[in-house]
Amino acid sequence: MNEDYSINTKCVQAGYTPGNGEPRQIPIIQSTTFKYDTSEDMGKLFDLEESGYFYSRLANPTCDSVAAKIAALEGGSAAMLTSSGQAANFFALFNICEAGSHIVASSSIYGGTFNLIAITMAKMGIEATFVSPDATEDELDAAFKDNTRAMFGETIANPALTVLDIEKFARVAHKHGVPLVVDNTFPTPVNCRPIEWGADIVTHSTTKYMDGHGAAVGGAIIDSGKFNWMEHKDKFPGLCTPDASYHGLIYAEKFGQEGAFITKATVQLMRDLGCVQSPQSAFMLNLGLESLHVRMQRHVENAQAVAEFLEQQPQVVYVSYTGLKSSRYYNLAQKYLPNGGCGVVSFELKGGRKAAETFLKHLKLAAVETHVADARTCCLNPATSTHRQLTDEQLEAAGIPAGLIRLSCGLEDKDDLIKDIQQALLTVD
Ligand SMILES: *Cc1c(COP(=O)(O)O)cnc(C)c1O
């Protein structure tokens, strides 16, 4: 598809162009395997001499069409789908790290990703240093070691809602000869395209806004095609030296700077670890993508209205939302997210845990859920759910006061949402 088209048009049509008389909608190729006339034909695929499909753990046409759309949206050279956002972040990092490697990561990231990097990848011999997203360039520099292989952060962090200074992080990563990996789940490419600001690899939990309807868990990885692996050959042997499992093929030579990263992650990591997305889920993800540009605008509009309303209420201590002038991330958000960030707002109720419980009980439209970024408004009090094992003192120390509410504004009418919040606030003293 023509690269000059607006992202709005790409959301609807990129990734799949039917030929004459072919299905208008992406066909769901629900087949594990593909047929060949001779074993010679199939052998060429196994040797990566020719591209084609032979087994859906490695590649499937439905998943490839949807991945191609996501690559177009992010402005990347190649992309792949994974079974979840967790798998996407793991594959993106493990594709360039191995036992003995080190990662510099923002400390303000999704809890699951923090566990993945700090606990599970540490068991594989990959260590990490966590840095504040607000760190100065000198502080970021100091976190790097000889064995650092990647830098990681989230455009808008879940749930802290901090905004990453992508240009600064990219500059530091590149000074140390490593790529910047950015999880762009919350803004989606509609509101921010990290590659345009210097990020090298972008990841997504497509479970959130991309799907947008709470229907299918999934993930995606996008390569910018801009990182010169061969220039840092010694750091990335997996991409720049022969792979014994493919008769000594060198990814960066055979597939070039634009294709090496995703090809290796597909034919090596997906082959061996198998965290594949089903064609059925990819089809549903694409239905979500077709309206992503329309939905994001409404999510932002609703969240902005709700955040401004909450800021005026006497029961509320503070409101955290990137679109509020009072946010410490307002200026960064204006730079990286000029059309708005996402639909998630967090705020603290004066009455603490008890007030939060009463408030949630009285909401009628917003449901209590461990989820965000859905068409239906949902909310959560970390103190009584995800973080219920912590005491009020421990919660305070973790920056999650007992009265904190995370509210993910859906696509309902904003006046109805505000009315619902207003009547629930009146039950809180
Ligand atoms: C939810 C989320 C993930 C994990 O994605 P799953 O699809 O649940 O595995 C990773 N990063 C961010 C920012 C998320 O919000």
Coordinates of N, CA and C in Angstrom, one line a residue, residues 85-197:
G85 N 1.3 -10.1 24.6 CA 2.2 -9.0 24.8 C 3.5 -9.4 25.5
Q86 N 3.3 -10.3 26.5 CA 4.4 -10.9 27.2 C 5.4 -11.6 26.3
A87 N 4.8 -12.4 25.4 CA 5.7 -13.1 24.4 C 6.4 -12.1 23.5
A88 N 5.7 -11.0 23.1 CA 6.3 -10.0 22.2 C 7.5 -9.4 22.9
N89 N 7.4 -9.0 24.1 CA 8.5 -8.3 24.8 C 9.7 -9.3 25.1
F90 N 9.3 -10.6 25.4 CA 10.3 -11.6 25.6 C 11.1 -11.8 24.3
F91 N 10.4 -12.1 23.2 CA 11.0 -12.3 21.9 C 11.9 -11.2 21.5
A92 N 11.4 -10.0 21.6 CA 12.1 -8.8 21.2 C 13.5 -8.7 21.9
L93 N 13.5 -9.0 23.2 CA 14.7 -8.9 24.0 C 15.6 -10.1 23.8
F94 N 15.0 -11.3 23.8 CA 15.7 -12.6 23.7 C 16.3 -12.8 22.3
N95 N 15.8 -12.1 21.3 CA 16.3 -12.2 20.0 C 17.7 -11.6 19.9
I96 N 18.1 -10.7 20.8 CA 19.4 -10.1 20.8 C 20.2 -10.3 22.1
C97 N 19.6 -10.9 23.1 CA 20.3 -11.1 24.4 C 20.4 -12.6 24.6
E98 N 21.5 -13.0 25.4 CA 21.6 -14.4 25.7 C 22.3 -14.4 27.1
A99 N 22.5 -15.6 27.7 CA 23.2 -15.6 29.0 C 24.4 -14.8 29.0
G100 N 24.6 -13.9 30.0 CA 25.8 -13.0 30.0 C 25.5 -11.6 29.5
S101 N 24.3 -11.4 28.9 CA 23.9 -10.1 28.4 C 23.3 -9.3 29.5
H102 N 23.2 -8.0 29.3 CA 22.6 -7.0 30.2 C 21.6 -6.1 29.5
I103 N 20.6 -5.7 30.2 CA 19.5 -4.8 29.6 C 19.4 -3.6 30.5
V104 N 19.3 -2.4 29.9 CA 18.9 -1.2 30.7 C 17.4 -1.0 30.4
A105 N 16.6 -1.0 31.5 CA 15.2 -0.8 31.3 C 14.6 0.3 32.2
S106 N 13.6 1.0 31.7 CA 12.9 2.0 32.5 C 12.3 1.2 33.7
S107 N 12.3 1.8 34.9 CA 11.6 1.1 36.0 C 10.1 1.3 36.0
S108 N 9.7 2.3 35.1 CA 8.2 2.5 35.1 C 7.7 1.8 33.9
I109 N 7.4 0.5 34.1 CA 6.8 -0.4 33.1 C 5.7 -1.3 33.6
Y110 N 5.1 -2.0 32.8 CA 4.0 -2.9 33.2 C 4.6 -4.0 34.1
G111 N 3.8 -4.3 35.1 CA 4.3 -5.3 36.2 C 4.7 -6.6 35.6
G112 N 4.0 -7.1 34.6 CA 4.3 -8.4 34.0 C 5.7 -8.3 33.3
T113 N 6.0 -7.2 32.6 CA 7.2 -7.0 31.9 C 8.4 -6.8 32.9
F114 N 8.1 -6.2 34.0 CA 9.1 -6.0 35.1 C 9.5 -7.4 35.6
N115 N 8.5 -8.2 35.9 CA 8.7 -9.6 36.4 C 9.6 -10.4 35.3
L116 N 9.1 -10.3 34.1 CA 9.8 -11.0 33.0 C 11.3 -10.6 33.0
I117 N 11.6 -9.3 33.0 CA 13.0 -8.9 32.9 C 13.8 -9.1 34.2
A118 N 13.1 -8.7 35.4 CA 13.9 -8.8 36.7 C 14.0 -10.2 37.2
I119 N 13.0 -11.1 37.0 CA 13.0 -12.4 37.6 C 13.3 -13.5 36.6
T120 N 12.4 -13.6 35.6 CA 12.5 -14.8 34.7 C 13.8 -14.7 33.8
M121 N 14.0 -13.5 33.2 CA 15.2 -13.4 32.3 C 16.5 -13.5 33.2
A122 N 16.4 -13.1 34.4 CA 17.6 -13.2 35.3 C 18.0 -14.6 35.5
K123 N 16.9 -15.5 35.6 CA 17.2 -17.0 35.7 C 17.9 -17.5 34.5
M124 N 17.7 -16.8 33.3 CA 18.4 -17.3 32.1 C 19.8 -16.7 32.0
G125 N 20.2 -15.9 33.0 CA 21.5 -15.4 33.0 C 21.6 -14.0 32.3
I126 N 20.5 -13.3 32.1 CA 20.4 -12.0 31.5 C 20.1 -11.0 32.6
E127 N 21.1 -10.1 32.9 CA 20.8 -9.2 34.0 C 20.3 -7.9 33.5
A128 N 19.7 -7.1 34.5 CA 19.1 -5.8 34.1 C 19.4 -4.8 35.1
T129 N 19.5 -3.5 34.6 CA 19.6 -2.3 35.5 C 18.4 -1.5 35.2
F130 N 17.6 -1.2 36.2 CA 16.4 -0.3 36.0 C 16.7 1.1 36.3
V131 N 16.2 2.0 35.4 CA 16.5 3.4 35.5 C 15.2 4.2 35.6
S132 N 15.2 5.3 36.2 CA 14.0 6.1 36.2 C 13.7 6.7 34.8
P133 N 12.4 6.7 34.4 CA 12.2 7.3 33.1 C 12.5 8.8 33.0
D134 N 12.7 9.4 34.2 CA 13.0 10.8 34.3 C 14.5 11.0 34.4
A135 N 15.3 10.0 34.4 CA 16.8 10.1 34.6 C 17.4 11.0 33.6
T136 N 18.5 11.7 34.0 CA 19.2 12.6 33.1 C 20.1 11.7 32.1
E137 N 20.6 12.3 31.1 CA 21.4 11.6 30.1 C 22.6 11.0 30.8
D138 N 23.2 11.7 31.7 CA 24.4 11.2 32.4 C 24.0 9.9 33.3
E139 N 22.8 10.0 33.9 CA 22.4 8.9 34.8 C 22.1 7.7 33.9
L140 N 21.5 7.9 32.7 CA 21.3 6.8 31.8 C 22.6 6.2 31.3
D141 N 23.5 7.0 31.0 CA 24.9 6.6 30.5 C 25.5 5.7 31.5
A142 N 25.4 6.0 32.8 CA 26.0 5.3 33.9 C 25.5 3.9 34.1
A143 N 24.3 3.7 33.5 CA 23.7 2.3 33.7 C 24.2 1.3 32.7
F144 N 24.9 1.8 31.7 CA 25.4 0.9 30.6 C 26.6 0.1 31.0
K145 N 26.8 -1.1 30.5 CA 28.0 -1.9 30.8 C 28.5 -2.4 29.5
D146 N 29.6 -3.1 29.5 CA 30.2 -3.6 28.2 C 29.3 -4.7 27.6
N147 N 28.5 -5.4 28.5 CA 27.7 -6.4 28.0 C 26.2 -6.0 27.8
T148 N 25.9 -4.7 27.8 CA 24.5 -4.2 27.6 C 24.2 -4.5 26.1
R149 N 23.0 -5.0 25.9 CA 22.6 -5.4 24.5 C 21.3 -4.7 24.1
A150 N 20.6 -4.1 25.0 CA 19.3 -3.5 24.7 C 18.9 -2.5 25.7
M151 N 18.1 -1.5 25.3 CA 17.5 -0.5 26.2 C 16.0 -0.7 26.0
F152 N 15.2 -0.6 27.1 CA 13.8 -0.8 27.0 C 13.0 0.2 27.8
G153 N 11.8 0.6 27.3 CA 10.9 1.5 28.0 C 9.5 1.4 27.3
E154 N 8.5 2.1 28.0 CA 7.1 2.1 27.5 C 6.8 3.6 27.2
T155 N 6.2 3.8 26.0 CA 5.9 5.2 25.6 C 5.0 5.9 26.7
I156 N 3.9 5.3 27.0 CA 3.1 5.7 28.2 C 3.1 4.5 29.1
A157 N 3.6 4.5 30.3 CA 3.7 3.3 31.1 C 2.4 2.9 31.7
N158 N 2.2 1.6 31.8 CA 1.0 1.0 32.4 C 1.5 0.5 33.8
P159 N 1.0 0.9 34.9 CA -0.1 1.8 35.1 C 0.3 3.3 35.5
A160 N 1.6 3.5 35.6 CA 2.1 4.8 36.2 C 1.8 6.0 35.3
L161 N 1.6 5.8 34.0 CA 1.3 6.9 33.0 C 2.4 7.9 32.9
T162 N 3.6 7.4 33.1 CA 4.8 8.3 32.9 C 5.0 8.3 31.3
V163 N 5.6 9.3 30.8 CA 5.8 9.4 29.4 C 7.4 9.3 29.1
L164 N 7.7 8.4 28.2 CA 9.1 8.2 27.9 C 9.7 9.3 27.0
D165 N 10.8 9.8 27.3 CA 11.5 10.7 26.4 C 12.3 9.9 25.4
I166 N 11.5 9.5 24.3 CA 12.0 8.5 23.4 C 13.3 9.0 22.7
E167 N 13.4 10.3 22.3 CA 14.6 10.8 21.6 C 15.8 10.7 22.5
K168 N 15.6 11.0 23.8 CA 16.7 10.9 24.8 C 17.2 9.5 25.0
F169 N 16.2 8.6 25.2 CA 16.6 7.2 25.4 C 17.3 6.6 24.1
A170 N 16.8 7.0 23.0 CA 17.4 6.5 21.7 C 18.8 7.0 21.5
R171 N 19.0 8.2 21.9 CA 20.3 8.8 21.7 C 21.3 8.1 22.6
V172 N 20.9 7.8 23.8 CA 21.9 7.1 24.8 C 22.1 5.7 24.3
A173 N 21.0 5.0 23.9 CA 21.2 3.6 23.5 C 22.1 3.6 22.3
H174 N 22.0 4.5 21.3 CA 22.8 4.4 20.1 C 24.2 4.8 20.4
K175 N 24.4 5.7 21.4 CA 25.8 6.0 21.8 C 26.6 4.8 22.3
H176 N 25.8 3.9 22.9 CA 26.4 2.6 23.4 C 26.2 1.5 22.4
G177 N 25.8 1.8 21.2 CA 25.8 0.7 20.1 C 24.7 -0.3 20.3
V178 N 23.6 0.0 21.0 CA 22.5 -1.0 21.2 C 21.2 -0.4 20.7
P179 N 20.2 -1.2 20.4 CA 18.9 -0.7 20.0 C 18.0 -0.3 21.2
L180 N 17.1 0.6 20.9 CA 16.1 1.0 21.9 C 14.8 0.2 21.5
V181 N 14.3 -0.5 22.5 CA 13.0 -1.3 22.3 C 11.9 -0.5 23.1
V182 N 10.9 -0.2 22.4 CA 9.8 0.6 23.0 C 8.4 -0.1 22.9
D183 N 7.8 -0.4 24.1 CA 6.5 -0.9 24.2 C 5.5 0.2 24.0
N184 N 4.8 0.2 22.8 CA 3.9 1.3 22.4 C 2.4 0.9 22.6
T185 N 2.1 0.0 23.5 CA 0.8 -0.5 23.7 C -0.2 0.6 24.0
F186 N 0.1 1.5 25.0 CA -1.0 2.5 25.4 C -1.3 3.6 24.3
P187 N -0.4 4.2 23.7 CA -0.8 5.2 22.7 C -1.2 4.6 21.4
T188 N -0.7 3.5 21.0 CA -0.9 2.8 19.7 C -0.2 3.7 18.7
P189 N 0.1 3.2 17.5 CA 0.7 4.0 16.4 C -0.2 5.2 16.0
V190 N -1.5 5.2 16.3 CA -2.3 6.3 16.0 C -1.9 7.6 16.7
N191 N -1.5 7.4 18.0 CA -1.1 8.6 18.8 C 0.4 8.8 18.9
C192 N 1.2 7.8 18.7 CA 2.7 8.0 18.7 C 3.3 6.9 17.9
R193 N 4.3 7.2 17.1 CA 5.1 6.2 16.3 C 6.6 6.4 16.7
P194 N 7.0 5.5 17.7 CA 8.3 5.7 18.3 C 9.4 5.6 17.3
I195 N 9.2 4.9 16.2 CA 10.3 4.8 15.2 C 10.7 6.2 14.6
E196 N 9.7 7.0 14.5 CA 9.9 8.4 14.0 C 10.8 9.2 15.0
W197 N 10.9 8.7 16.2 CA 11.7 9.4 17.2 C 13.0 8.7 17.6

